């Protein structure tokens, strides 16, 4: 949450410097960080931990071998670690088959934690940048901007509660 506050403060400072611009340009400027989130997964590499958690051992093995080559780590050591990981995975699968427990809870929990973090970041960013900027912009525009900001904040809180 502190990362969201720091980014919002920096963004708000830059927005203050640009306050002479038209309100549409300011609105586009304030929405730019949300556009960047669309491209995060093209640049972020998947961790082998997530692949193991998703039970995708072939992808985890491929990622670990690529990382070992890139970091000049001995491939024999990596292969032995992969063997141990596969054995542990097989034992884990055997335990789950014996207990018959529902494994979908972990996936749901991970998804909900990610949604809550993203919602918290968006709400914090909105509160400390868009709504603080609104006080300066509202003197030059109509009151519809204030009401749209409040509605946006309420939608953000509703998403946080529903998730």
Tab-separated table of C-alpha atoms in Angstrom:
chain	number	residue	atom	x	y	z
A	1	UNK	CA	0.000	0.000	0.000
A	2	UNK	CA	2.906	2.375	0.623
A	3	UNK	CA	4.061	1.877	-2.978
A	4	UNK	CA	0.666	3.114	-4.128
A	5	UNK	CA	0.899	6.184	-1.909
A	6	UNK	CA	4.422	7.027	-3.095
A	7	UNK	CA	3.472	6.645	-6.756
A	8	UNK	CA	0.333	8.727	-6.222
A	9	UNK	CA	2.283	11.508	-4.531
A	10	UNK	CA	4.792	11.596	-7.373
A	11	UNK	CA	2.018	11.523	-9.959
A	12	UNK	CA	0.148	14.288	-8.146
A	13	UNK	CA	3.275	16.455	-8.106
A	14	UNK	CA	3.701	16.039	-11.851
A	15	UNK	CA	-0.010	16.749	-12.356
A	16	UNK	CA	0.334	19.993	-10.402
A	17	UNK	CA	3.032	21.089	-12.818
A	18	UNK	CA	0.692	20.338	-15.721
A	19	UNK	CA	-2.405	22.028	-14.289
A	20	UNK	CA	-2.460	24.712	-16.989
A	21	UNK	CA	-3.377	22.072	-19.559
A	22	UNK	CA	-6.916	21.354	-20.674
A	23	UNK	CA	-8.918	19.059	-18.395
A	24	UNK	CA	-9.107	16.334	-21.053
A	25	UNK	CA	-5.310	16.170	-21.228
A	26	UNK	CA	-5.178	16.009	-17.426
A	27	UNK	CA	-7.716	13.191	-17.455
A	28	UNK	CA	-5.649	11.245	-19.992
A	29	UNK	CA	-2.536	11.898	-17.899
A	30	UNK	CA	-4.253	10.528	-14.804
A	31	UNK	CA	-5.400	7.380	-16.619
A	32	UNK	CA	-1.996	6.520	-18.093
A	33	UNK	CA	-0.900	4.252	-15.187
A	34	UNK	CA	-3.965	2.057	-15.654
A	35	UNK	CA	-3.087	1.574	-19.319
A	36	UNK	CA	0.382	0.386	-18.327
A	37	UNK	CA	-1.095	-2.483	-16.318
A	38	UNK	CA	-2.378	-4.029	-19.538
A	39	UNK	CA	1.187	-4.652	-20.707
A	40	UNK	CA	2.707	-5.922	-17.444
A	41	UNK	CA	2.343	-9.585	-18.281
A	42	UNK	CA	4.188	-9.232	-21.583
A	43	UNK	CA	7.321	-8.067	-19.751
A	44	UNK	CA	7.072	-10.043	-16.502
A	45	UNK	CA	8.522	-13.532	-16.534
A	46	UNK	CA	6.544	-16.268	-14.875
A	47	UNK	CA	8.068	-17.677	-11.734
A	48	UNK	CA	8.571	-21.443	-11.507
A	49	UNK	CA	6.894	-21.257	-8.103
A	50	UNK	CA	3.626	-20.207	-9.736
A	51	UNK	CA	3.990	-23.001	-12.284
A	52	UNK	CA	4.450	-25.551	-9.498
A	53	UNK	CA	1.470	-24.090	-7.630
A	54	UNK	CA	-0.584	-24.436	-10.834
A	55	UNK	CA	0.718	-28.019	-11.182
A	56	UNK	CA	2.382	-27.225	-14.502
A	57	UNK	CA	5.657	-29.069	-14.024
A	58	UNK	CA	6.747	-28.928	-17.676
A	59	UNK	CA	6.641	-25.120	-17.695
A	60	UNK	CA	8.395	-24.980	-14.326
A	61	UNK	CA	11.126	-27.280	-15.619
A	62	UNK	CA	11.577	-25.194	-18.768
A	63	UNK	CA	11.770	-21.939	-16.799
A	64	UNK	CA	14.262	-23.369	-14.309
A	65	UNK	CA	16.522	-24.720	-17.067
A	66	UNK	CA	16.429	-21.398	-18.947
A	67	UNK	CA	17.264	-19.532	-15.739
A	68	UNK	CA	20.130	-21.934	-15.012
A	69	UNK	CA	21.606	-21.377	-18.484
A	70	UNK	CA	21.214	-17.618	-18.226
A	71	UNK	CA	22.777	-17.435	-14.749
A	72	UNK	CA	25.519	-19.975	-15.631
A	73	UNK	CA	24.308	-22.355	-12.921
A	74	UNK	CA	25.403	-26.007	-13.364
A	75	UNK	CA	22.758	-27.936	-15.305
A	76	UNK	CA	23.479	-31.126	-13.353
A	77	UNK	CA	22.586	-29.415	-10.086
A	78	UNK	CA	19.462	-27.963	-11.658
A	79	UNK	CA	18.470	-31.384	-12.979
A	80	UNK	CA	18.912	-32.962	-9.540
A	81	UNK	CA	16.805	-30.190	-7.988
A	82	UNK	CA	14.135	-30.810	-10.598
A	83	UNK	CA	14.215	-34.515	-9.754
A	84	UNK	CA	13.714	-33.754	-6.066
A	85	UNK	CA	10.926	-31.337	-6.923
A	86	UNK	CA	9.175	-33.956	-9.061
A	87	UNK	CA	9.440	-36.511	-6.242
A	88	UNK	CA	7.960	-34.025	-3.776
A	89	UNK	CA	5.235	-33.204	-6.274
A	90	UNK	CA	4.402	-36.908	-6.684
A	91	UNK	CA	4.245	-37.366	-2.886
A	92	UNK	CA	2.035	-34.308	-2.615
A	93	UNK	CA	-0.296	-35.663	-5.289
A	94	UNK	CA	-0.479	-38.986	-3.442
A	95	UNK	CA	-1.391	-37.223	-0.188
A	96	UNK	CA	-4.146	-35.222	-1.883
A	97	UNK	CA	-5.579	-38.374	-3.449
A	98	UNK	CA	-5.715	-40.068	-0.055
A	99	UNK	CA	-7.401	-37.165	1.728
A	100	UNK	CA	-9.650	-36.217	-1.159
A	101	UNK	CA	-9.590	-32.557	-0.137
A	102	UNK	CA	-10.670	-29.752	-2.409
A	103	UNK	CA	-7.607	-28.178	-4.026
A	104	UNK	CA	-9.473	-25.331	-5.724
A	105	UNK	CA	-9.426	-23.310	-2.496
A	106	UNK	CA	-5.761	-22.394	-2.909
A	107	UNK	CA	-6.351	-21.108	-6.427
A	108	UNK	CA	-9.320	-19.042	-5.305
A	109	UNK	CA	-7.388	-17.655	-2.353
A	110	UNK	CA	-4.479	-16.625	-4.580
A	111	UNK	CA	-6.884	-14.966	-7.035
A	112	UNK	CA	-8.715	-13.091	-4.292
A	113	UNK	CA	-5.471	-11.896	-2.706
A	114	UNK	CA	-4.318	-10.539	-6.061
A	115	UNK	CA	-7.662	-8.811	-6.652
A	116	UNK	CA	-7.603	-7.274	-3.168
A	117	UNK	CA	-4.047	-5.974	-3.626
A	118	UNK	CA	-4.846	-4.470	-7.026
A	119	UNK	CA	-8.089	-2.941	-5.735
A	120	UNK	CA	-6.289	-1.458	-2.746
A	121	UNK	CA	-3.591	0.005	-4.995
A	122	UNK	CA	-6.165	1.516	-7.361
A	123	UNK	CA	-8.227	2.983	-4.523
A	124	UNK	CA	-5.146	4.463	-2.849
A	125	UNK	CA	-3.927	5.890	-6.140
A	126	UNK	CA	-7.354	7.360	-6.867
A	127	UNK	CA	-7.687	8.888	-3.433
A	128	UNK	CA	-4.282	10.543	-3.374
A	129	UNK	CA	-4.109	11.700	-6.976
A	130	UNK	CA	-7.400	12.075	-8.812
A	131	UNK	CA	-9.430	13.268	-5.839
A	132	UNK	CA	-6.728	15.642	-4.615
A	133	UNK	CA	-6.293	16.990	-8.123
A	134	UNK	CA	-10.054	17.487	-8.310
A	135	UNK	CA	-9.895	20.339	-5.796
A	136	UNK	CA	-7.670	22.324	-8.136
A	137	UNK	CA	-9.473	21.408	-11.342
A	138	UNK	CA	-13.002	21.953	-9.998
A	139	UNK	CA	-12.425	25.689	-9.767
A	140	UNK	CA	-12.007	25.752	-13.555
A	141	UNK	CA	-14.682	23.211	-14.534
A	142	UNK	CA	-18.229	22.342	-13.624
A	143	UNK	CA	-19.255	20.341	-10.584
A	144	UNK	CA	-19.803	17.200	-12.683
A	145	UNK	CA	-16.106	16.414	-12.250
A	146	UNK	CA	-16.534	16.242	-8.489
A	147	UNK	CA	-19.513	13.916	-8.756
A	148	UNK	CA	-17.798	11.663	-11.297
A	149	UNK	CA	-14.767	11.403	-8.984
A	150	UNK	CA	-16.983	10.417	-6.074
A	151	UNK	CA	-18.776	7.837	-8.223
A	152	UNK	CA	-15.430	6.418	-9.349
A	153	UNK	CA	-14.289	6.115	-5.757
A	154	UNK	CA	-17.530	4.366	-4.792
A	155	UNK	CA	-17.122	1.903	-7.659
A	156	UNK	CA	-13.574	1.193	-6.471
A	157	UNK	CA	-14.761	0.520	-2.925
A	158	UNK	CA	-17.573	-1.687	-4.251
A	159	UNK	CA	-15.038	-3.728	-6.230
A	160	UNK	CA	-12.917	-4.114	-3.116
A	161	UNK	CA	-15.883	-5.332	-1.076
A	162	UNK	CA	-17.182	-7.717	-3.758
A	163	UNK	CA	-13.774	-9.252	-4.451
